[in-house]
CSV table of C-alpha atoms in Angstrom, one decimal:
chain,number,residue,atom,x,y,z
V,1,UNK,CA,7.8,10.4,22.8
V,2,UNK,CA,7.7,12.6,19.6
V,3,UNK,CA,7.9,11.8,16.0
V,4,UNK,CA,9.5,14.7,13.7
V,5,UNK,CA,7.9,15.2,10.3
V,6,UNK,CA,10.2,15.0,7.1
V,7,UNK,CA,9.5,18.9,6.8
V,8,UNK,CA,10.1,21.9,9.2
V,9,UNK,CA,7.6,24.8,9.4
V,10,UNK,CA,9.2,27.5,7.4
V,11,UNK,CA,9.3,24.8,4.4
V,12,UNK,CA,5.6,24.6,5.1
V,13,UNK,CA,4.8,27.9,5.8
V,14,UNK,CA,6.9,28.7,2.6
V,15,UNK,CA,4.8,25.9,1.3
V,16,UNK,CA,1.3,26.9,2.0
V,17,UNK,CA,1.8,30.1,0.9
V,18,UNK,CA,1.5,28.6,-3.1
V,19,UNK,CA,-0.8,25.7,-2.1
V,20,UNK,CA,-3.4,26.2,0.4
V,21,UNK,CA,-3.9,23.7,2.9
V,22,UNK,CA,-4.8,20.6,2.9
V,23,UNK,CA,-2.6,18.9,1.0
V,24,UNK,CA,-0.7,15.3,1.1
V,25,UNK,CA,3.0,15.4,0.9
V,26,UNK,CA,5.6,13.1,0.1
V,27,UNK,CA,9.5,13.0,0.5
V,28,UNK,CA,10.9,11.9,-2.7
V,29,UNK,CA,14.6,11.4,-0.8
V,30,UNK,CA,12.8,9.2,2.0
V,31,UNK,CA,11.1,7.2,-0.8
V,32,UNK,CA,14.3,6.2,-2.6
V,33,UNK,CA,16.1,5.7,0.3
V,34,UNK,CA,14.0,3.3,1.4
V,35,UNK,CA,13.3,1.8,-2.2
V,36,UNK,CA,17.2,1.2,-2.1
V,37,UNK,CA,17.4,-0.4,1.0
V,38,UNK,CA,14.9,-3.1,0.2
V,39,UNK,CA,16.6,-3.6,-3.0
V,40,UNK,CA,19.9,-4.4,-1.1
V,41,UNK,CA,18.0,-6.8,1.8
V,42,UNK,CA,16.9,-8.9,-1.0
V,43,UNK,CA,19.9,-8.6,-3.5
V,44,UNK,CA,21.2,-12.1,-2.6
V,45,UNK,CA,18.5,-13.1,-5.1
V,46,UNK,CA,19.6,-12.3,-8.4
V,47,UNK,CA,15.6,-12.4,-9.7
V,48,UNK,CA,14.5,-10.5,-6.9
V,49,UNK,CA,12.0,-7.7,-7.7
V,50,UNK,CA,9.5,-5.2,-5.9
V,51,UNK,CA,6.1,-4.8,-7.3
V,52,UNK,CA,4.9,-2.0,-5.7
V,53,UNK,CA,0.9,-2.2,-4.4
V,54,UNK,CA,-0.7,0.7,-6.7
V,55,UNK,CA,-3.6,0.9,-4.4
V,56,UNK,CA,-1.7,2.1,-2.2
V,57,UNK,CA,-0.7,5.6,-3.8
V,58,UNK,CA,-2.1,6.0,-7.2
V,59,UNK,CA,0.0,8.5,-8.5
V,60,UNK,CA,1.4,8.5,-11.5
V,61,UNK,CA,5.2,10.3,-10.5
V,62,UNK,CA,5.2,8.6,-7.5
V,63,UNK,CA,5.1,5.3,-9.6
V,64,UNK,CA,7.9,6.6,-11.8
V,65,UNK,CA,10.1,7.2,-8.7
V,66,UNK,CA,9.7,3.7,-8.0
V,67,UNK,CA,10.2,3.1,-11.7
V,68,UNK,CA,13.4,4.6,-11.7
V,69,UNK,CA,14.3,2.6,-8.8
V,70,UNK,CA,13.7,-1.1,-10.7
V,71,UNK,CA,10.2,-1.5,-9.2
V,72,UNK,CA,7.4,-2.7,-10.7
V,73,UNK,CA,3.8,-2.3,-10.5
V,74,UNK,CA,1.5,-4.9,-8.3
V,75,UNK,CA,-2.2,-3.8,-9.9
V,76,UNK,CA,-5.6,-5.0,-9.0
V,77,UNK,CA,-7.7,-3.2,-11.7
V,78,UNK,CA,-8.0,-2.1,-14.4
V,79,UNK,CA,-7.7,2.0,-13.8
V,80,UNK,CA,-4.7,0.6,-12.1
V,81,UNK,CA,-3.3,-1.3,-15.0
V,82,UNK,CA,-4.0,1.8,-16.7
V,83,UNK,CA,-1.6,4.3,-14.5
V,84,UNK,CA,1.0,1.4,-14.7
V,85,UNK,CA,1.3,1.6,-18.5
V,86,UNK,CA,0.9,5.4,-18.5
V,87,UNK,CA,4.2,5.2,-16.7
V,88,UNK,CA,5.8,2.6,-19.2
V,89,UNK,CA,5.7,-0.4,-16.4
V,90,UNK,CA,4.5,-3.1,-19.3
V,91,UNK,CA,5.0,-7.0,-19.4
V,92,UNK,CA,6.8,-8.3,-16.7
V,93,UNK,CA,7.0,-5.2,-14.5
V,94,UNK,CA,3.2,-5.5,-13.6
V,95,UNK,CA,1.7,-8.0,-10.9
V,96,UNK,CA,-2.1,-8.1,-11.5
V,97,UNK,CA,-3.7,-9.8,-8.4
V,98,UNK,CA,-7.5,-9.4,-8.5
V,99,UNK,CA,-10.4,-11.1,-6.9
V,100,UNK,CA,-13.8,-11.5,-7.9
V,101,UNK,CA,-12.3,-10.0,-11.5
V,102,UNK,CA,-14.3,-8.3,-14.4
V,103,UNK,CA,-13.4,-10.3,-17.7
V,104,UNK,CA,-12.1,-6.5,-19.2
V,105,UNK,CA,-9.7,-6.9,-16.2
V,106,UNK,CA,-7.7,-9.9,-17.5
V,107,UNK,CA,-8.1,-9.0,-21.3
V,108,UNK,CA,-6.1,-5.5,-20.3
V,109,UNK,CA,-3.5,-7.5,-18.3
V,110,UNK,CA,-3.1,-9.9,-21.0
V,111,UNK,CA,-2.9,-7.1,-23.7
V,112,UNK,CA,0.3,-6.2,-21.9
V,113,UNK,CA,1.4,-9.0,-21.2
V,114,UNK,CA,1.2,-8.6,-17.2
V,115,UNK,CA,2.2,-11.4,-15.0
V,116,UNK,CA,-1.1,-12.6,-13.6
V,117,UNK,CA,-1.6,-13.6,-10.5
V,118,UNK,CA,-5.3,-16.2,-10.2
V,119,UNK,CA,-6.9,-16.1,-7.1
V,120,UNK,CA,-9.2,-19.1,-7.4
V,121,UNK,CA,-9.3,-22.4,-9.2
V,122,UNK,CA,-12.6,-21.2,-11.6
V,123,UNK,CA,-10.4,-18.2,-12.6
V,124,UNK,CA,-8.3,-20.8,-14.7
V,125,UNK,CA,-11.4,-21.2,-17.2
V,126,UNK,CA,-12.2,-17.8,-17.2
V,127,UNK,CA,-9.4,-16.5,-18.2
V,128,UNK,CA,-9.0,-18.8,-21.0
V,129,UNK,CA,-12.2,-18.1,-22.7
V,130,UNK,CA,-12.0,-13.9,-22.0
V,131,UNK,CA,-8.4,-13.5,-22.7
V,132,UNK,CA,-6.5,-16.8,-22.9
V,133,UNK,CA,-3.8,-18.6,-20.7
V,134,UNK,CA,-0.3,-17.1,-20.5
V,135,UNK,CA,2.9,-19.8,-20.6
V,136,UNK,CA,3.7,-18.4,-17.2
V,137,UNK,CA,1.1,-18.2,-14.6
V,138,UNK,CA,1.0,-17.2,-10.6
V,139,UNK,CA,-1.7,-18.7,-8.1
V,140,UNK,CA,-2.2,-17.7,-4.7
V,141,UNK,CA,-2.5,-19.9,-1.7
V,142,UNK,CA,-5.3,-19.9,1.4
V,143,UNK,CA,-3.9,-22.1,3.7
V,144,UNK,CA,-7.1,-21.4,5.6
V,145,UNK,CA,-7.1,-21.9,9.8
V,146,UNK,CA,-5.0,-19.2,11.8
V,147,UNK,CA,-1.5,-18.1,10.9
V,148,UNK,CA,0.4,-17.6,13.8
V,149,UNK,CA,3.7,-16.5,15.2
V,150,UNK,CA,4.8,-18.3,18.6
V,151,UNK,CA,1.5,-17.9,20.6
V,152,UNK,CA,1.0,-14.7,18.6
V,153,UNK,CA,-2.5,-14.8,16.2
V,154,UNK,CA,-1.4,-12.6,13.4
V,155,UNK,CA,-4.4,-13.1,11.1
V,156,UNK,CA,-7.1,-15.4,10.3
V,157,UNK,CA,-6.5,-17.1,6.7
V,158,UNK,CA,-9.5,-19.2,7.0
V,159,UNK,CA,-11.8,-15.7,7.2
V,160,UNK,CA,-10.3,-14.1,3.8
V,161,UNK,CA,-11.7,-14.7,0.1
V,162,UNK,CA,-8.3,-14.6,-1.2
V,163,UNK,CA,-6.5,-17.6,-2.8
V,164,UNK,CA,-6.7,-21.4,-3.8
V,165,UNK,CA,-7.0,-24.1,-0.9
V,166,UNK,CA,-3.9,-26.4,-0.3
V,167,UNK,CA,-5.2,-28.9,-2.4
V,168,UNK,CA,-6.7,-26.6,-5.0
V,169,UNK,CA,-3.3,-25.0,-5.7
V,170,UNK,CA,-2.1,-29.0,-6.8
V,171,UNK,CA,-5.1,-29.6,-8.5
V,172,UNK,CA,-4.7,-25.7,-10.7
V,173,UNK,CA,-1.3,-26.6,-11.5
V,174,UNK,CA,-2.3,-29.7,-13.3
V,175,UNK,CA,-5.0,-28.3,-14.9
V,176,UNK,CA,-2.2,-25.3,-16.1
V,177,UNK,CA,0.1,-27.8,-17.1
V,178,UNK,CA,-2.3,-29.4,-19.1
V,179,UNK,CA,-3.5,-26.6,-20.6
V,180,UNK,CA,-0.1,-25.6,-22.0
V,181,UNK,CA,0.9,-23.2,-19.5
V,182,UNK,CA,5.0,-23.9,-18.6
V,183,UNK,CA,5.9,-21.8,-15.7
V,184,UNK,CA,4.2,-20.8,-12.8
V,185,UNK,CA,4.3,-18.8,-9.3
V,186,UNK,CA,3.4,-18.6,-6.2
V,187,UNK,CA,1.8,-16.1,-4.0
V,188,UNK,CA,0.4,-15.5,-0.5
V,189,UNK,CA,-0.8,-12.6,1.9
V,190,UNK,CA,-1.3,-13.8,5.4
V,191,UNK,CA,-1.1,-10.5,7.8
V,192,UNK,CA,-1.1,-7.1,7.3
V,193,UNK,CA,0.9,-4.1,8.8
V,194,UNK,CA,2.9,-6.3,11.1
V,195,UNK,CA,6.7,-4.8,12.4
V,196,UNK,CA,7.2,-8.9,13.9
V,197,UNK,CA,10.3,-9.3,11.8
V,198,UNK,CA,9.4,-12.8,11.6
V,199,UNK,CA,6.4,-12.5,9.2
V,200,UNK,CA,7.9,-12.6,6.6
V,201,UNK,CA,10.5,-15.5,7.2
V,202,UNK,CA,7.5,-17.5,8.6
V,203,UNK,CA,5.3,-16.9,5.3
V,204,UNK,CA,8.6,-17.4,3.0
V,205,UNK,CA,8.6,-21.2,4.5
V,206,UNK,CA,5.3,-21.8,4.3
V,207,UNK,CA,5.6,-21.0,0.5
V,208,UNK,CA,9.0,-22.7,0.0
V,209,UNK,CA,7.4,-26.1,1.4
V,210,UNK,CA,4.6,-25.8,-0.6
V,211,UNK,CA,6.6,-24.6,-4.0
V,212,UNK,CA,8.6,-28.0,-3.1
V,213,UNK,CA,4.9,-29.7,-2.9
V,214,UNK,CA,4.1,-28.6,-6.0
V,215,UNK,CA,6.9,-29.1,-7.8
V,216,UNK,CA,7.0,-33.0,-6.9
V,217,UNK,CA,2.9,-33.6,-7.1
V,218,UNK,CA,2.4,-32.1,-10.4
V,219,UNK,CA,6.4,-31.9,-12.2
V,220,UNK,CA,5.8,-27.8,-12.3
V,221,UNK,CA,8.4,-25.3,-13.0
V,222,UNK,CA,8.3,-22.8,-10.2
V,223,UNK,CA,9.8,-19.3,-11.3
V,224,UNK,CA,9.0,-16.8,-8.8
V,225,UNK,CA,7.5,-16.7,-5.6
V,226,UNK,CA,6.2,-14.1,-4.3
V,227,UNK,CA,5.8,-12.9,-0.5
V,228,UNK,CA,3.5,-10.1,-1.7
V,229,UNK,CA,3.1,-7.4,1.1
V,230,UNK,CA,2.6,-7.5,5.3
V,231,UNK,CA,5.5,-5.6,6.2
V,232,UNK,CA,4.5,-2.7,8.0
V,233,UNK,CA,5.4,0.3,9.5
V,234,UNK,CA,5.8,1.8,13.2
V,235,UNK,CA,2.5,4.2,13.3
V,236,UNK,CA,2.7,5.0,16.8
V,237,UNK,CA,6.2,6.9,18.5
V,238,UNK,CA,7.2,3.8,20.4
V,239,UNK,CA,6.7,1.4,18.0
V,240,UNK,CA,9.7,-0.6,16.7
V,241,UNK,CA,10.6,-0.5,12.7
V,242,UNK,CA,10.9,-3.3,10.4
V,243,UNK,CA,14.5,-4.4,10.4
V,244,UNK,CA,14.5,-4.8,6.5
V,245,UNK,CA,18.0,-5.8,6.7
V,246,UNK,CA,17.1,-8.7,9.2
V,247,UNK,CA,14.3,-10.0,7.3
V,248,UNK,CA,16.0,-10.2,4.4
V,249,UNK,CA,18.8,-12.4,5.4
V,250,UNK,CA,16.3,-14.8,7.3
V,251,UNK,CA,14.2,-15.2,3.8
V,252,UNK,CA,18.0,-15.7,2.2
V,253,UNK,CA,18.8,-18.4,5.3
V,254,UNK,CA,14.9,-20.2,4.8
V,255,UNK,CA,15.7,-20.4,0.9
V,256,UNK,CA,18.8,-22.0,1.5
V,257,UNK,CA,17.6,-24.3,3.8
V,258,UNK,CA,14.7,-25.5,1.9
V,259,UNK,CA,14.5,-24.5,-1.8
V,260,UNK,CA,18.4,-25.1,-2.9
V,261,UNK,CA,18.5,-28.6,-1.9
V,262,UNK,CA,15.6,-29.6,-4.0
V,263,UNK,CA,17.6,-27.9,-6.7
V,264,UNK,CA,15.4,-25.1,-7.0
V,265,UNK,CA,17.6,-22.4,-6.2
V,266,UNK,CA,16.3,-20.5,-10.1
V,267,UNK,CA,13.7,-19.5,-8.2
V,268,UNK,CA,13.0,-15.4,-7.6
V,269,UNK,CA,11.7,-13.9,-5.2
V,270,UNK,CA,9.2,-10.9,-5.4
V,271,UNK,CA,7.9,-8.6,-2.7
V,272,UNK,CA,4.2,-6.4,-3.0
V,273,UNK,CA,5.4,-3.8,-0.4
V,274,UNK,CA,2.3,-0.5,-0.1
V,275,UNK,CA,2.8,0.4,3.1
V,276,UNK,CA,6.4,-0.3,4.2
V,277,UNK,CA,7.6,1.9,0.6
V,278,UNK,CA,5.5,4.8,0.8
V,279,UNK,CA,3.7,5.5,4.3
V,280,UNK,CA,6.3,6.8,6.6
V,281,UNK,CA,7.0,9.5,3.1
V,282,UNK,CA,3.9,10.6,3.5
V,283,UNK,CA,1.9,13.6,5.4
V,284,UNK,CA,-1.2,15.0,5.5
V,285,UNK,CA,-1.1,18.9,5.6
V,286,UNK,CA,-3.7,20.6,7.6
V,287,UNK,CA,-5.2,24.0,9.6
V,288,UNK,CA,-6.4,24.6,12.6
V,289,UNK,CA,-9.3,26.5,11.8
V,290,UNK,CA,-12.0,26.1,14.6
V,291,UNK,CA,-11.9,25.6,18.8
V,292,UNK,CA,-15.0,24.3,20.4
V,293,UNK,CA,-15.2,23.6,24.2
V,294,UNK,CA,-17.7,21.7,25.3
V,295,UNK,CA,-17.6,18.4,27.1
V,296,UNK,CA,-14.5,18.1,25.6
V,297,UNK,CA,-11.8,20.2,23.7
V,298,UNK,CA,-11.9,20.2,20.0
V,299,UNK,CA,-9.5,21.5,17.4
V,300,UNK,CA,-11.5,21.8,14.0
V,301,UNK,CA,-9.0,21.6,10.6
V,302,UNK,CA,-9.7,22.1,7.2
V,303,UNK,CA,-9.3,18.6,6.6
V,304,UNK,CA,-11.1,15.7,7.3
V,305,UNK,CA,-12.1,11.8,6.7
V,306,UNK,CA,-12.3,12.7,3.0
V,307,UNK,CA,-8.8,12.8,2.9
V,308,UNK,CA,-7.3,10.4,5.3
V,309,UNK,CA,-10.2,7.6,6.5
V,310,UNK,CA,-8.1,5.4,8.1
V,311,UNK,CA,-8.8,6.5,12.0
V,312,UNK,CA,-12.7,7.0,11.2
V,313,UNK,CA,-12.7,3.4,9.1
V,314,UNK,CA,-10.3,1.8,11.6
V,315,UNK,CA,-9.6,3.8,14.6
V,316,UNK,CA,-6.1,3.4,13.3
V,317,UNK,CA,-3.7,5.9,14.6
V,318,UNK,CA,-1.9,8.5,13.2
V,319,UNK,CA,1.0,10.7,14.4
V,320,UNK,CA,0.3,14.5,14.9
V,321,UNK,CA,2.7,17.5,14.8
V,322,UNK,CA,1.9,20.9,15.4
V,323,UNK,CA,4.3,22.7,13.3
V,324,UNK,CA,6.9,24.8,15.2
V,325,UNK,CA,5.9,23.3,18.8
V,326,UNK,CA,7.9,19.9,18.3
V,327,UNK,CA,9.5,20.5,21.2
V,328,UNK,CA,6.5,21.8,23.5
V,329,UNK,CA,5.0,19.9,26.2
V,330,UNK,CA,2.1,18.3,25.2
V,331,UNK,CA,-0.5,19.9,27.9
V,332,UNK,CA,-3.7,19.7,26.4
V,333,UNK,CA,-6.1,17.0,25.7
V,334,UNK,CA,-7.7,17.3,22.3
V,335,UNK,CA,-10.3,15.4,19.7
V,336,UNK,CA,-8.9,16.9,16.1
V,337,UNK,CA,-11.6,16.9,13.8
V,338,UNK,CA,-13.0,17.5,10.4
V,339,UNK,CA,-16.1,19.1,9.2
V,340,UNK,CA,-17.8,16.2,8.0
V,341,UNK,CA,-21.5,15.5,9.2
V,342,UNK,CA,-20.2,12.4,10.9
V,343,UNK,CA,-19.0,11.6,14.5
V,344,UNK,CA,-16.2,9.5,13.8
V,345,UNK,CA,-14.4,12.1,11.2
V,346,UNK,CA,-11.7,12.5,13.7
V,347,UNK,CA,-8.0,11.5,13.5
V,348,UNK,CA,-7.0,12.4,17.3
V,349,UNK,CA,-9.4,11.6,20.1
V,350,UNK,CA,-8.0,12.2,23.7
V,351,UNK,CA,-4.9,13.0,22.3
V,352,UNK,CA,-2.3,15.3,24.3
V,353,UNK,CA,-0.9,18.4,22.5
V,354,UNK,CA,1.0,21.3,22.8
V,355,UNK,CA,-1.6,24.3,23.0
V,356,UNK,CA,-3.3,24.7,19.3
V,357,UNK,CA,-3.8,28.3,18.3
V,358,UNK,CA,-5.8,28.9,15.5
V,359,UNK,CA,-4.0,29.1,12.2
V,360,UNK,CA,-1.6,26.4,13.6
V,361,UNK,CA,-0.2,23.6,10.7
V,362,UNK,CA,-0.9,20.3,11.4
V,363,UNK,CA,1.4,17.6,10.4
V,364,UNK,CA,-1.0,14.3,10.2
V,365,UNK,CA,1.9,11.7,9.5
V,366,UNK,CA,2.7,8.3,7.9
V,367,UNK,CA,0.0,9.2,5.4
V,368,UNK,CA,1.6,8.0,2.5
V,369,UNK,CA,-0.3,4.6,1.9
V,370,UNK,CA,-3.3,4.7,1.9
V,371,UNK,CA,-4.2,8.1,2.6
V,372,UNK,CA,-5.2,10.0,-1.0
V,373,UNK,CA,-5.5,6.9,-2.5
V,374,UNK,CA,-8.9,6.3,0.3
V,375,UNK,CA,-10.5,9.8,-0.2
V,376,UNK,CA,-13.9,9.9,-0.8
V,377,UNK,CA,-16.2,13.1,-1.7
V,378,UNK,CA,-18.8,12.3,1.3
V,379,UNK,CA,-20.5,15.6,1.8
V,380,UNK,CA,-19.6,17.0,-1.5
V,381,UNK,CA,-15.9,17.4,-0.1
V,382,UNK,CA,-13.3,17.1,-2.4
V,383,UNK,CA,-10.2,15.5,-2.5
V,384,UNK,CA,-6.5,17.5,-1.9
V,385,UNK,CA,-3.9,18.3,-4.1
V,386,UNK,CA,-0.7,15.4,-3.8
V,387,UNK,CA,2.5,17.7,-3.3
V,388,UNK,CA,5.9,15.7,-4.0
V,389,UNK,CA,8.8,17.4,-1.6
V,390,UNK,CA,12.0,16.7,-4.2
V,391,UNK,CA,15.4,16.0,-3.4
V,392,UNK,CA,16.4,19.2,-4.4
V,393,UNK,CA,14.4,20.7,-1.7
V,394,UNK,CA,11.9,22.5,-4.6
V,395,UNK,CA,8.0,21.4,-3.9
V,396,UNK,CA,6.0,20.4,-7.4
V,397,UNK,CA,2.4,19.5,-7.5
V,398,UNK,CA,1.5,16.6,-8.8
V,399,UNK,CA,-1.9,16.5,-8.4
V,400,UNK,CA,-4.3,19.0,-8.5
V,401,UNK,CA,-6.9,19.6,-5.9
V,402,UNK,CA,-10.3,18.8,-7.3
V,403,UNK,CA,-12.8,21.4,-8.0
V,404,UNK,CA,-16.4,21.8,-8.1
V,405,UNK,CA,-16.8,21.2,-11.7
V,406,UNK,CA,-14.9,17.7,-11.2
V,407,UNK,CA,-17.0,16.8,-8.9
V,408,UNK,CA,-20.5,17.5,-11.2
V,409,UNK,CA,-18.7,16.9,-13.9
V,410,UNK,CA,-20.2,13.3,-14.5
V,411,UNK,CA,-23.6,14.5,-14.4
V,412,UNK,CA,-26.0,15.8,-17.1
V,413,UNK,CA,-27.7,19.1,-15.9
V,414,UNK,CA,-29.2,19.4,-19.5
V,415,UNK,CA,-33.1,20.7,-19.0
V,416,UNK,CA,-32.6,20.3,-15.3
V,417,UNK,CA,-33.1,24.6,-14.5
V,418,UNK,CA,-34.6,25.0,-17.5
């Protein structure tokens, strides 16, 4: 089974001849498409708002496409925090959800008045003496042990640093209340990259019971809640996608059931979506440039784990297309590889291809998340431009590749040759 890339080969022929390869490229028509479509899932709830994980893709005009769609910005640093006001997302259109967090960290979110999202019950004196306490204030649950769906593990809460303990979360709020603070949230992240259309539902209850918890142990005014991120995206060819459509009417029908008779129906809802906005826009741009037989066939491109880690940090997989041969039959068994002085810099391994000649493009896909945003300059490589592929069919840069000089430019060579 074959998955097509967003872009044929003469656009990237056409393409490469103004930016040489490698290069990430996103497809500003998939990415509000799809921006638009989780808006409608979720429109039943007249708070309802995006925040879109920044870690995901850094980059600035990405952000403002999602800007321009009514996202906002879910940030974790504060470089982040920094891209998210550079694109005018200020106040109430930025998440910041940190861990283990720098005190410069919550004095920047505070100075913009971000929503902030505390991770642990010793944050809530922290933040008070470096920055001081917002009126409205978000903590994030651990419910520790396994979360599961049916007989399916999907992750292991009790493992993860993230988040307050059940009774931590009751014992915050009061504290919060105390304190002064007069509206709070509610937040959790209990799988990742799942297409079980029940994730979400399953977490929204889990968070609904507890907001209803909360609300009658400690008298707190729950605003939001927030099902933060999860959702993921089909990777390999016969994978299933994420039925946004579905979920969203299941979260509607477990709000419903639990939060509106309690009289809580004020309550937003807010999604954290990285992945499920921006992967499948995504592609990594590549050249064969090498052939090695030995043991086994290799195809050598001019990219490597620099600019998409994922397979060598994870083994994850990623889709490949050589451009022109969609419709070939895949005859030959390949490891595609980079030129990194490292065994595992490989994003195919025993993977069946149509023949690869050299000079063939490579289409790497669903490199949209968490591809740039991973590089790394291992081996003095440096990282790709960022291409955006607008709707008008007209290919801007928007990011250079880096050069040498970036990549010395944070040292001091004064005296060195002298």
């Amino acid at each position: 089974m074959q998955k097509l890339p967003f872009v044929s080969k003469d656009q990237l022929t056409e393409i490469i001849k103004k930016f040489p390869t490698p290069f990430h490229l996103y497809d500003e028509a998939g990415i509000r498409r799809n921006a638009r479509e989780l808006k409608q899932a979720f429109s039943w709830n007249k708070g309802f708002k995006e925040y879109f994980a920044v870690k995901a893709t850094p980059t600035p005009a990405i952000l403002k496409i999602l800007k321009e769609e009514g996202c906002g910005c879910d940030c974790s640093s504060y470089t982040e925090l920094m891209l998210s006001e550079a694109v005018g997302c200020v106040g109430e259109d930025i998440m910041f959800s940190s861990n283990a967090t720098p005190a410069e960290d919550f004095v920047y979110a505070r100075k913009l008045n971000a929503i902030i999202n505390l991770d642990d019950i010793t944050h809530i004196d922290f933040l008070e003496k470096t920055a001081g306490l917002p009126e409205t204030v978000c903590c994030r649950l651990n419910p520790g042990g396994v979360f599961s769906l049916g007989n399916a593990i999907m992750d292991m809460p009790g493992d993860a640093k993230y988040g307050f303990t059940r009774s931590q979360l009751t014992d915050g709020f009061k504290i919060l209340r105390s304190k002064g603070v007069k509206h709070f949230g509610l937040h959790a992240f209990l799988a990742s990259n799942t297409t079980n259309d029940g994730y979400y539902p399953e977490l929204a209850r889990i968070l609904f019971r507890t907001a209803v918890e909360l609300k009658n142990e400690t008298g707190a005014h729950i605003r939001f809640i927030n099902l933060s991120g999860g959702i993921g995206i089909p990777y390999q060819p016969n994978q299933k996608k994420s039925n946004i459509a579905a979920i969203g009417e299941a979260v509607r029908k477990a709000y419903e059931e639990i939060l509106v008779p309690e009289g809580m129906d004020d309550i937003a809802i807010f999604t954290e979506l990285g992945r499920y906005m921006l992967a499948p826009y995504g592609c990594l741009v590549t050249k064969a440039v090498h052939r090695k037989d030995i043991y086994k066939k290799y195809i050598g491109v001019d990219a490597c784990a620099c600019n998409l880690m994922r397979p060598a940090m994870y083994g994850a997989y990623h889709h490949i297309t050589v451009a022109g041969k969609e419709t070939a039959e895949p005859e030959v068994v390949y490891d595609i590889v980079g030129s990194l002085c490292e065994n595992n810099d490989k994003f195919a391994i025993d993977r069946k291809l149509p023949k690869i000649d050299i000079g063939d493009i490579l289409v790497i896909h669903d490199t949209g998340a968490h591809g740039f945003s991973m590089g790394y300059n291992y081996n003095g490589k440096l990282r790709s431009a960022e291409l955006l592929l607008k709707e008008d069919g007209d290919v801007e840069m928007i990011r250079r590749a880096e050069t040498p000089k970036d990549y010395l430019a944070t040292f001091d060579f004064t005296g060195l040759f002298d």
